[in-house]
mmCIF file of C-alpha atoms in Angstrom:
data_model
loop_
_atom_site.group_PDB
_atom_site.id
_atom_site.type_symbol
_atom_site.label_atom_id
_atom_site.label_comp_id
_atom_site.label_asym_id
_atom_site.label_seq_id
_atom_site.Cartn_x
_atom_site.Cartn_y
_atom_site.Cartn_z
ATOM 1 C CA MET A 1 0.531 27.199 46.217
ATOM 2 C CA MET A 2 0.131 30.704 44.823
ATOM 3 C CA ASN A 3 -2.892 32.939 45.386
ATOM 4 C CA ILE A 4 -3.903 34.719 42.187
ATOM 5 C CA PRO A 5 -7.146 36.730 42.232
ATOM 6 C CA PHE A 6 -9.261 37.048 39.115
ATOM 7 C CA VAL A 7 -8.452 40.759 39.111
ATOM 8 C CA SER A 8 -6.330 43.060 41.238
ATOM 9 C CA PHE A 9 -6.010 46.836 41.061
ATOM 10 C CA LYS A 10 -3.128 47.002 43.518
ATOM 11 C CA PRO A 11 -0.174 46.970 41.070
ATOM 12 C CA MET A 12 -1.728 49.768 39.025
ATOM 13 C CA GLU A 13 -2.754 51.752 42.098
ATOM 14 C CA ARG A 14 0.766 51.554 43.531
ATOM 15 C CA GLU A 15 2.228 52.787 40.259
ATOM 16 C CA LEU A 16 -0.227 55.678 39.853
ATOM 17 C CA ASP A 17 -0.639 56.544 43.537
ATOM 18 C CA ALA A 18 1.068 59.947 43.487
ATOM 19 C CA GLU A 19 -0.672 61.095 40.286
ATOM 20 C CA LEU A 20 -4.113 60.019 41.514
ATOM 21 C CA ARG A 21 -3.656 61.750 44.852
ATOM 22 C CA GLN A 22 -2.572 64.933 43.075
ATOM 23 C CA ALA A 23 -5.671 64.735 40.899
ATOM 24 C CA PHE A 24 -7.879 64.389 43.982
ATOM 25 C CA GLU A 25 -6.255 67.323 45.720
ATOM 26 C CA ARG A 26 -6.528 69.480 42.621
ATOM 27 C CA VAL A 27 -10.279 68.915 42.349
ATOM 28 C CA TYR A 28 -10.857 69.199 46.087
ATOM 29 C CA ASP A 29 -8.920 72.449 46.335
ATOM 30 C CA ASN A 30 -10.777 73.856 43.333
ATOM 31 C CA SER A 31 -14.202 73.193 44.957
ATOM 32 C CA TRP A 32 -15.874 72.600 41.570
ATOM 33 C CA TYR A 33 -17.359 69.151 41.150
ATOM 34 C CA ILE A 34 -19.629 69.005 38.071
ATOM 35 C CA GLY A 35 -19.057 70.326 34.554
ATOM 36 C CA GLY A 36 -15.728 72.055 35.036
ATOM 37 C CA LYS A 37 -12.222 72.107 33.647
ATOM 38 C CA GLU A 38 -11.398 68.494 34.532
ATOM 39 C CA ASP A 39 -14.402 67.192 32.624
ATOM 40 C CA GLU A 40 -13.622 69.427 29.655
ATOM 41 C CA ALA A 41 -9.974 68.321 29.592
ATOM 42 C CA PHE A 42 -10.806 64.613 29.780
ATOM 43 C CA GLU A 43 -13.497 64.829 27.119
ATOM 44 C CA LYS A 44 -11.088 66.561 24.751
ATOM 45 C CA ALA A 45 -8.309 64.035 25.420
ATOM 46 C CA PHE A 46 -10.572 60.996 25.094
ATOM 47 C CA ALA A 47 -12.127 62.271 21.851
ATOM 48 C CA GLU A 48 -8.621 62.626 20.438
ATOM 49 C CA TYR A 49 -7.700 59.157 21.709
ATOM 50 C CA CYS A 50 -10.728 57.671 19.922
ATOM 51 C CA HIS A 51 -10.087 59.741 16.766
ATOM 52 C CA VAL A 52 -13.537 61.333 16.923
ATOM 53 C CA GLY A 53 -14.759 64.890 17.082
ATOM 54 C CA TYR A 54 -16.776 64.777 20.288
ATOM 55 C CA CYS A 55 -16.852 63.080 23.689
ATOM 56 C CA ILE A 56 -19.651 63.563 26.217
ATOM 57 C CA GLY A 57 -19.071 62.339 29.767
ATOM 58 C CA THR A 58 -21.913 60.399 31.401
ATOM 59 C CA GLY A 59 -22.630 58.811 34.746
ATOM 60 C CA ASN A 60 -21.923 55.286 33.480
ATOM 61 C CA GLY A 61 -21.606 53.178 30.354
ATOM 62 C CA LEU A 62 -25.258 52.105 30.270
ATOM 63 C CA ASP A 63 -26.322 55.748 30.127
ATOM 64 C CA ALA A 64 -23.807 56.470 27.364
ATOM 65 C CA LEU A 65 -25.475 53.834 25.179
ATOM 66 C CA MET A 66 -29.021 54.753 26.143
ATOM 67 C CA LEU A 67 -28.527 58.496 25.610
ATOM 68 C CA SER A 68 -26.900 57.835 22.233
ATOM 69 C CA LEU A 69 -29.917 55.809 21.112
ATOM 70 C CA LYS A 70 -32.324 58.430 22.432
ATOM 71 C CA ALA A 71 -30.429 61.176 20.639
ATOM 72 C CA MET A 72 -30.957 59.254 17.396
ATOM 73 C CA GLY A 73 -34.698 59.287 17.964
ATOM 74 C CA ILE A 74 -34.963 55.576 18.701
ATOM 75 C CA GLY A 75 -37.952 54.709 20.882
ATOM 76 C CA GLN A 76 -41.310 52.986 21.137
ATOM 77 C CA GLY A 77 -42.016 50.607 18.260
ATOM 78 C CA ASP A 78 -38.388 50.456 17.090
ATOM 79 C CA GLU A 79 -36.024 47.484 17.194
ATOM 80 C CA VAL A 80 -32.265 47.451 17.822
ATOM 81 C CA ILE A 81 -30.185 44.376 16.996
ATOM 82 C CA ILE A 82 -27.704 43.388 19.711
ATOM 83 C CA PRO A 83 -25.630 40.261 20.406
ATOM 84 C CA SER A 84 -27.370 37.366 22.134
ATOM 85 C CA ASN A 85 -24.288 36.982 24.356
ATOM 86 C CA THR A 86 -23.354 40.184 26.148
ATOM 87 C CA PHE A 87 -23.700 41.905 29.505
ATOM 88 C CA ILE A 88 -27.283 42.920 30.205
ATOM 89 C CA ALA A 89 -26.507 46.662 30.025
ATOM 90 C CA THR A 90 -26.489 46.431 26.219
ATOM 91 C CA ALA A 91 -30.108 45.249 26.228
ATOM 92 C CA LEU A 92 -31.191 47.617 28.996
ATOM 93 C CA ALA A 93 -29.923 50.604 27.018
ATOM 94 C CA VAL A 94 -32.370 49.661 24.253
ATOM 95 C CA THR A 95 -35.221 48.937 26.655
ATOM 96 C CA TYR A 96 -34.859 52.283 28.447
ATOM 97 C CA THR A 97 -35.537 54.118 25.178
ATOM 98 C CA GLY A 98 -38.820 52.240 24.773
ATOM 99 C CA ALA A 99 -37.440 50.197 21.859
ATOM 100 C CA THR A 100 -37.097 46.402 21.745
ATOM 101 C CA PRO A 101 -33.751 44.539 21.795
ATOM 102 C CA VAL A 102 -33.527 41.876 19.088
ATOM 103 C CA PHE A 103 -30.844 39.260 19.638
ATOM 104 C CA ALA A 104 -28.392 38.036 16.986
ATOM 105 C CA GLU A 105 -26.104 35.047 17.395
ATOM 106 C CA PRO A 106 -22.312 35.399 17.760
ATOM 107 C CA ASP A 107 -19.419 33.662 16.105
ATOM 108 C CA ILE A 108 -18.571 30.741 18.403
ATOM 109 C CA ASP A 109 -14.803 31.297 18.003
ATOM 110 C CA THR A 110 -14.487 35.063 18.552
ATOM 111 C CA PHE A 111 -17.606 35.520 20.775
ATOM 112 C CA ASN A 112 -18.540 38.601 18.712
ATOM 113 C CA MET A 113 -21.812 39.150 16.840
ATOM 114 C CA SER A 114 -21.828 37.382 13.482
ATOM 115 C CA PRO A 115 -22.733 39.426 10.380
ATOM 116 C CA ASP A 116 -24.864 36.477 9.202
ATOM 117 C CA GLY A 117 -26.721 36.567 12.504
ATOM 118 C CA ILE A 118 -27.466 40.259 12.032
ATOM 119 C CA GLU A 119 -28.912 40.013 8.539
ATOM 120 C CA GLU A 120 -31.450 37.354 9.450
ATOM 121 C CA ARG A 121 -32.793 39.504 12.310
ATOM 122 C CA ILE A 122 -33.489 42.686 10.315
ATOM 123 C CA SER A 123 -37.165 43.627 10.050
ATOM 124 C CA GLY A 124 -39.208 46.635 9.018
ATOM 125 C CA LYS A 125 -38.952 47.892 12.596
ATOM 126 C CA THR A 126 -35.151 47.708 12.804
ATOM 127 C CA LYS A 127 -33.572 51.123 13.316
ATOM 128 C CA ALA A 128 -30.066 50.346 14.554
ATOM 129 C CA ILE A 129 -27.376 47.740 15.146
ATOM 130 C CA MET A 130 -25.409 47.753 18.391
ATOM 131 C CA PRO A 131 -22.270 45.625 18.000
ATOM 132 C CA VAL A 132 -20.356 44.847 21.182
ATOM 133 C CA HIS A 133 -16.564 44.575 21.103
ATOM 134 C CA LEU A 134 -16.849 41.760 23.594
ATOM 135 C CA TYR A 135 -14.017 40.979 26.016
ATOM 136 C CA GLY A 136 -11.945 43.682 24.297
ATOM 137 C CA GLN A 137 -11.810 42.123 20.808
ATOM 138 C CA PRO A 138 -13.180 44.269 17.960
ATOM 139 C CA ALA A 139 -16.249 43.030 16.132
ATOM 140 C CA ASP A 140 -16.200 42.654 12.334
ATOM 141 C CA MET A 141 -16.910 46.335 11.690
ATOM 142 C CA ASP A 142 -16.439 46.324 7.911
ATOM 143 C CA SER A 143 -19.206 43.765 7.502
ATOM 144 C CA ILE A 144 -21.437 45.394 10.115
ATOM 145 C CA MET A 145 -21.103 48.863 8.582
ATOM 146 C CA GLU A 146 -21.850 47.443 5.122
ATOM 147 C CA ILE A 147 -25.031 45.791 6.431
ATOM 148 C CA ALA A 148 -26.014 49.063 8.087
ATOM 149 C CA ARG A 149 -25.464 51.059 4.891
ATOM 150 C CA GLU A 150 -27.392 48.604 2.734
ATOM 151 C CA ASN A 151 -30.352 48.643 5.126
ATOM 152 C CA HIS A 152 -30.200 52.339 6.112
ATOM 153 C CA LEU A 153 -29.558 51.513 9.771
ATOM 154 C CA LEU A 154 -27.786 53.474 12.472
ATOM 155 C CA VAL A 155 -24.825 51.944 14.353
ATOM 156 C CA VAL A 156 -23.997 52.443 18.022
ATOM 157 C CA GLU A 157 -20.850 50.639 19.155
ATOM 158 C CA ASP A 158 -20.772 49.190 22.653
ATOM 159 C CA CYS A 159 -17.126 49.751 23.571
ATOM 160 C CA ALA A 160 -17.535 49.134 27.301
ATOM 161 C CA GLN A 161 -14.779 46.481 27.291
ATOM 162 C CA ALA A 162 -12.589 47.682 24.442
ATOM 163 C CA HIS A 163 -10.828 50.960 25.254
ATOM 164 C CA GLY A 164 -8.062 51.329 22.674
ATOM 165 C CA ALA A 165 -8.779 48.151 20.684
ATOM 166 C CA LEU A 166 -7.914 48.417 16.991
ATOM 167 C CA TYR A 167 -9.733 47.085 13.931
ATOM 168 C CA LYS A 168 -7.560 47.308 10.811
ATOM 169 C CA GLY A 169 -5.554 50.068 12.456
ATOM 170 C CA LYS A 170 -8.586 52.127 13.434
ATOM 171 C CA VAL A 171 -9.669 52.522 17.043
ATOM 172 C CA VAL A 172 -13.065 51.136 18.027
ATOM 173 C CA GLY A 173 -15.691 53.747 18.737
ATOM 174 C CA SER A 174 -14.869 55.640 15.553
ATOM 175 C CA PHE A 175 -16.860 53.480 13.114
ATOM 176 C CA GLY A 176 -20.517 53.988 13.965
ATOM 177 C CA ASP A 177 -22.779 56.997 14.374
ATOM 178 C CA ALA A 178 -21.911 56.952 18.081
ATOM 179 C CA ALA A 179 -20.300 54.706 20.684
ATOM 180 C CA GLY A 180 -20.626 54.168 24.412
ATOM 181 C CA PHE A 181 -17.794 53.495 26.859
ATOM 182 C CA SER A 182 -17.934 52.345 30.463
ATOM 183 C CA PHE A 183 -15.307 53.469 32.951
ATOM 184 C CA TYR A 184 -16.393 51.069 35.685
ATOM 185 C CA PRO A 185 -13.335 50.502 37.937
ATOM 186 C CA GLY A 186 -12.530 47.064 36.505
ATOM 187 C CA LYS A 187 -12.378 48.255 32.899
ATOM 188 C CA ASN A 188 -9.067 48.778 31.058
ATOM 189 C CA LEU A 189 -9.691 52.505 31.530
ATOM 190 C CA GLY A 190 -11.455 52.577 34.871
ATOM 191 C CA ALA A 191 -12.562 55.380 37.157
ATOM 192 C CA LEU A 192 -12.615 55.103 40.953
ATOM 193 C CA GLY A 193 -16.389 54.791 40.817
ATOM 194 C CA ASP A 194 -19.065 54.736 38.139
ATOM 195 C CA ALA A 195 -18.470 56.780 34.977
ATOM 196 C CA GLY A 196 -18.933 56.564 31.222
ATOM 197 C CA ALA A 197 -18.806 58.493 27.962
ATOM 198 C CA ALA A 198 -20.414 58.655 24.548
ATOM 199 C CA VAL A 199 -18.288 59.551 21.529
ATOM 200 C CA THR A 200 -19.309 60.574 18.026
ATOM 201 C CA ASN A 201 -18.207 62.447 14.924
ATOM 202 C CA ARG A 202 -21.658 63.982 14.528
ATOM 203 C CA GLU A 203 -22.060 67.427 16.067
ATOM 204 C CA ASP A 204 -25.877 67.157 16.110
ATOM 205 C CA LEU A 205 -25.712 63.917 18.107
ATOM 206 C CA ALA A 206 -23.086 65.278 20.489
ATOM 207 C CA GLU A 207 -25.217 68.318 21.323
ATOM 208 C CA LYS A 208 -28.329 66.219 21.862
ATOM 209 C CA ILE A 209 -26.564 63.558 23.963
ATOM 210 C CA ARG A 210 -25.123 66.280 26.199
ATOM 211 C CA ALA A 211 -28.503 67.959 26.592
ATOM 212 C CA LEU A 212 -30.292 64.660 27.293
ATOM 213 C CA GLY A 213 -27.773 63.835 30.017
ATOM 214 C CA ASN A 214 -28.246 67.249 31.629
ATOM 215 C CA TYR A 215 -31.999 67.116 32.338
ATOM 216 C CA GLY A 216 -32.732 67.813 28.657
ATOM 217 C CA SER A 217 -31.281 71.298 29.034
ATOM 218 C CA ASP A 218 -29.323 73.203 26.401
ATOM 219 C CA TYR A 219 -28.699 76.068 28.824
ATOM 220 C CA LYS A 220 -29.573 76.629 32.469
ATOM 221 C CA TYR A 221 -33.273 76.262 33.301
ATOM 222 C CA HIS A 222 -34.171 75.864 29.608
ATOM 223 C CA HIS A 223 -35.257 72.283 28.866
ATOM 224 C CA ILE A 224 -35.800 71.186 25.285
ATOM 225 C CA TYR A 225 -36.075 67.431 26.006
ATOM 226 C CA GLN A 226 -37.361 65.224 28.804
ATOM 227 C CA GLY A 227 -33.845 64.267 29.764
ATOM 228 C CA ASN A 228 -31.882 62.385 32.402
ATOM 229 C CA ASN A 229 -29.317 63.282 35.012
ATOM 230 C CA SER A 230 -26.171 61.537 33.819
ATOM 231 C CA ARG A 231 -22.967 63.532 33.893
ATOM 232 C CA LEU A 232 -19.295 62.754 34.447
ATOM 233 C CA ASP A 233 -18.172 64.435 37.657
ATOM 234 C CA GLU A 234 -14.940 66.385 38.026
ATOM 235 C CA MET A 235 -13.283 63.930 40.404
ATOM 236 C CA GLN A 236 -13.752 60.928 38.131
ATOM 237 C CA ALA A 237 -12.720 62.984 35.096
ATOM 238 C CA ALA A 238 -9.477 63.907 36.848
ATOM 239 C CA PHE A 239 -8.747 60.281 37.751
ATOM 240 C CA LEU A 240 -9.540 59.175 34.205
ATOM 241 C CA SER A 241 -7.193 61.756 32.733
ATOM 242 C CA VAL A 242 -4.365 60.268 34.782
ATOM 243 C CA LYS A 243 -5.177 56.728 33.712
ATOM 244 C CA LEU A 244 -5.725 57.665 30.060
ATOM 245 C CA SER A 245 -2.109 58.803 29.807
ATOM 246 C CA HIS A 246 -1.046 55.255 30.799
ATOM 247 C CA LEU A 247 -3.728 53.289 28.904
ATOM 248 C CA ASN A 248 -1.652 52.278 25.883
ATOM 249 C CA GLN A 249 1.157 50.998 28.081
ATOM 250 C CA MET A 250 -1.305 48.990 30.176
ATOM 251 C CA ASN A 251 -2.987 47.548 27.083
ATOM 252 C CA VAL A 252 0.420 46.419 25.805
ATOM 253 C CA GLU A 253 0.931 44.513 29.058
ATOM 254 C CA ARG A 254 -2.505 42.898 28.741
ATOM 255 C CA ARG A 255 -1.644 41.769 25.203
ATOM 256 C CA LYS A 256 1.587 40.207 26.461
ATOM 257 C CA ILE A 257 -0.287 38.232 29.122
ATOM 258 C CA ALA A 258 -2.881 37.059 26.588
ATOM 259 C CA ASP A 259 -0.101 36.055 24.200
ATOM 260 C CA ARG A 260 1.488 33.934 26.942
ATOM 261 C CA TYR A 261 -1.858 32.205 27.498
ATOM 262 C CA LEU A 262 -2.458 31.639 23.778
ATOM 263 C CA LYS A 263 0.979 30.122 23.288
ATOM 264 C CA GLY A 264 1.213 28.236 26.575
ATOM 265 C CA ILE A 265 -2.199 26.643 27.138
ATOM 266 C CA HIS A 266 -2.531 23.369 25.238
ATOM 267 C CA HIS A 267 -5.018 21.228 27.169
ATOM 268 C CA PRO A 268 -7.131 19.094 24.753
ATOM 269 C CA ASP A 269 -10.376 20.038 26.557
ATOM 270 C CA ILE A 270 -9.706 23.794 26.415
ATOM 271 C CA ILE A 271 -10.816 25.939 23.471
ATOM 272 C CA LEU A 272 -8.848 29.174 23.280
ATOM 273 C CA PRO A 273 -10.355 32.415 21.937
ATOM 274 C CA ALA A 274 -9.769 33.091 18.245
ATOM 275 C CA VAL A 275 -8.374 36.450 17.142
ATOM 276 C CA MET A 276 -9.542 37.909 13.822
ATOM 277 C CA ASP A 277 -6.990 39.000 11.253
ATOM 278 C CA GLN A 278 -5.960 42.672 11.360
ATOM 279 C CA VAL A 279 -7.283 43.348 14.844
ATOM 280 C CA GLU A 280 -5.528 44.206 18.093
ATOM 281 C CA PRO A 281 -7.649 43.195 21.091
ATOM 282 C CA VAL A 282 -7.066 44.851 24.460
ATOM 283 C CA TRP A 283 -8.089 41.714 26.404
ATOM 284 C CA HIS A 284 -10.413 43.114 29.032
ATOM 285 C CA ILE A 285 -11.333 39.456 29.487
ATOM 286 C CA PHE A 286 -9.421 36.328 28.493
ATOM 287 C CA GLY A 287 -12.227 33.828 27.988
ATOM 288 C CA ILE A 288 -11.662 30.159 27.269
ATOM 289 C CA ARG A 289 -14.284 27.461 26.693
ATOM 290 C CA CYS A 290 -14.446 24.049 28.310
ATOM 291 C CA GLY A 291 -17.168 21.403 28.333
ATOM 292 C CA ARG A 292 -16.309 20.760 31.991
ATOM 293 C CA ARG A 293 -16.316 24.479 32.824
ATOM 294 C CA ASP A 294 -17.652 24.261 36.389
ATOM 295 C CA GLU A 295 -15.293 21.405 37.240
ATOM 296 C CA LEU A 296 -12.389 23.425 35.834
ATOM 297 C CA ALA A 297 -13.398 26.507 37.832
ATOM 298 C CA ASP A 298 -13.513 24.471 41.066
ATOM 299 C CA TYR A 299 -10.140 22.887 40.288
ATOM 300 C CA LEU A 300 -8.503 26.268 39.659
ATOM 301 C CA SER A 301 -10.063 27.658 42.836
ATOM 302 C CA GLU A 302 -8.453 24.823 44.800
ATOM 303 C CA LYS A 303 -5.152 25.894 43.228
ATOM 304 C CA GLY A 304 -5.710 29.464 44.485
ATOM 305 C CA ILE A 305 -6.649 30.863 41.061
ATOM 306 C CA GLY A 306 -9.666 33.136 40.755
ATOM 307 C CA THR A 307 -11.926 32.857 37.706
ATOM 308 C CA ASN A 308 -15.230 34.301 36.499
ATOM 309 C CA LYS A 309 -18.008 33.417 34.036
ATOM 310 C CA HIS A 310 -18.990 35.963 31.369
ATOM 311 C CA TYR A 311 -21.968 35.413 31.315
ATOM 312 C CA PRO A 312 -23.654 32.322 32.843
ATOM 313 C CA ILE A 313 -27.255 33.251 31.893
ATOM 314 C CA PRO A 314 -27.908 34.586 28.371
ATOM 315 C CA ILE A 315 -30.161 37.635 28.236
ATOM 316 C CA HIS A 316 -33.096 35.894 26.521
ATOM 317 C CA LEU A 317 -33.331 33.565 29.545
ATOM 318 C CA GLN A 318 -33.056 36.309 32.181
ATOM 319 C CA GLU A 319 -36.166 36.743 34.306
ATOM 320 C CA CYS A 320 -36.345 40.484 33.625
ATOM 321 C CA TYR A 321 -36.837 39.773 29.911
ATOM 322 C CA ARG A 322 -39.622 37.218 30.246
ATOM 323 C CA ASN A 323 -41.779 39.641 28.256
ATOM 324 C CA LEU A 324 -39.744 38.743 25.150
ATOM 325 C CA LYS A 325 -40.846 35.118 25.603
ATOM 326 C CA GLY A 326 -37.369 33.677 25.153
ATOM 327 C CA ARG A 327 -36.943 29.939 25.595
ATOM 328 C CA LYS A 328 -33.981 27.643 25.969
ATOM 329 C CA GLY A 329 -32.848 26.636 22.508
ATOM 330 C CA ASP A 330 -33.745 29.950 20.872
ATOM 331 C CA PHE A 331 -30.091 31.034 20.660
ATOM 332 C CA PRO A 332 -27.997 27.852 20.841
ATOM 333 C CA ILE A 333 -24.631 29.526 20.227
ATOM 334 C CA ALA A 334 -25.153 32.068 23.011
ATOM 335 C CA GLU A 335 -26.323 29.263 25.282
ATOM 336 C CA GLU A 336 -23.270 27.152 24.397
ATOM 337 C CA ILE A 337 -20.996 30.056 25.317
ATOM 338 C CA SER A 338 -22.851 30.735 28.572
ATOM 339 C CA GLU A 339 -22.455 27.086 29.594
ATOM 340 C CA THR A 340 -18.783 26.680 28.676
ATOM 341 C CA GLN A 341 -17.053 30.095 28.980
ATOM 342 C CA LEU A 342 -14.560 30.711 31.790
ATOM 343 C CA SER A 343 -12.445 33.833 32.272
ATOM 344 C CA LEU A 344 -8.878 33.458 33.512
ATOM 345 C CA PRO A 345 -7.002 36.081 35.572
ATOM 346 C CA LEU A 346 -5.628 38.893 33.427
ATOM 347 C CA PHE A 347 -4.739 42.224 34.961
ATOM 348 C CA TYR A 348 -2.027 44.849 34.725
ATOM 349 C CA GLY A 349 0.854 43.944 37.008
ATOM 350 C CA MET A 350 0.596 40.146 36.832
ATOM 351 C CA THR A 351 4.052 38.696 37.259
ATOM 352 C CA ALA A 352 5.670 36.198 34.900
ATOM 353 C CA GLU A 353 5.504 33.617 37.696
ATOM 354 C CA GLU A 354 1.780 34.173 38.210
ATOM 355 C CA ILE A 355 1.057 33.852 34.482
ATOM 356 C CA GLN A 356 3.043 30.618 34.254
ATOM 357 C CA TYR A 357 1.316 29.242 37.360
ATOM 358 C CA VAL A 358 -2.079 29.746 35.688
ATOM 359 C CA ILE A 359 -0.864 28.154 32.445
ATOM 360 C CA ASP A 360 0.564 25.127 34.268
ATOM 361 C CA ALA A 361 -2.569 24.683 36.364
ATOM 362 C CA VAL A 362 -4.848 24.765 33.311
ATOM 363 C CA ASN A 363 -2.650 22.321 31.406
ATOM 364 C CA GLN A 364 -2.597 19.933 34.381
ATOM 365 C CA PHE A 365 -6.409 19.875 34.706
#
């Protein structure tokens, strides 16, 4: 029996060990830890990678989204439409501005927010749409941007799981008014701690996001907003610069693993994820669906295969959002996904033997 964890950083860490240690020593020897050359260099490189004009480093991905919304003037009395099936940070980013998250149903096949679901949730209070490129697959941005234009809405892309994903040849994060990225260690582009970034083509938003993340200050001891403390530190910026130079190569490997799964898994009880035309996912997560999900997870665990569930409780049923008065049955597609979704191991450095072992185990369930 093989032992295959849900995720492992070891193959990547072995490969990048010398470069990461050099980055650490460079920052340590420089004795400058916030707002220095490393941060500036990473922000410039990541903006270029995303084909946008500006990148602003933040403390984490949640803050990148929240600061972007705040910079747009979204707050008390406003509504922001988000997917009904996503990680809770998407909703919290809206809540922390004082606005209200409004949930829209996804497409059952791609897991991403459905344009039809968005349109039926628009009200007079709606100020923005926040599509999530869930599991690393781009959302239907042409349709979403058209809805936004027709209804005079802002768009903030949640790219926390989709670093480098392409929609019709264009990188995600470059469609909306702004976008937020997470660099949590497990992400395709991960720091060695918490980190994030907002990106935008709008200079006015970039300046305001940066000020809001630096205590609301545009220059030292001069505070124009009631801001937050959320900045990318020099050490994480240095690590991210190393990993960014390898990101495309690592995403190619993730696509190869996902392709093996898509071609090799053929169990009648397993529903594989659908991939939209003209998109290139980066497969942060490879999520399947199965009506006997928990039984399948236990079976794979017995075979030494780690799995995860993304996400077992939809946001409208989370205790912290009881104030929204959500009830079971309100969002049946999100609930169906939460009850049937299972994520298989997919990480840089998986061997051909490990991939085949997972495929065989799933098919033998």
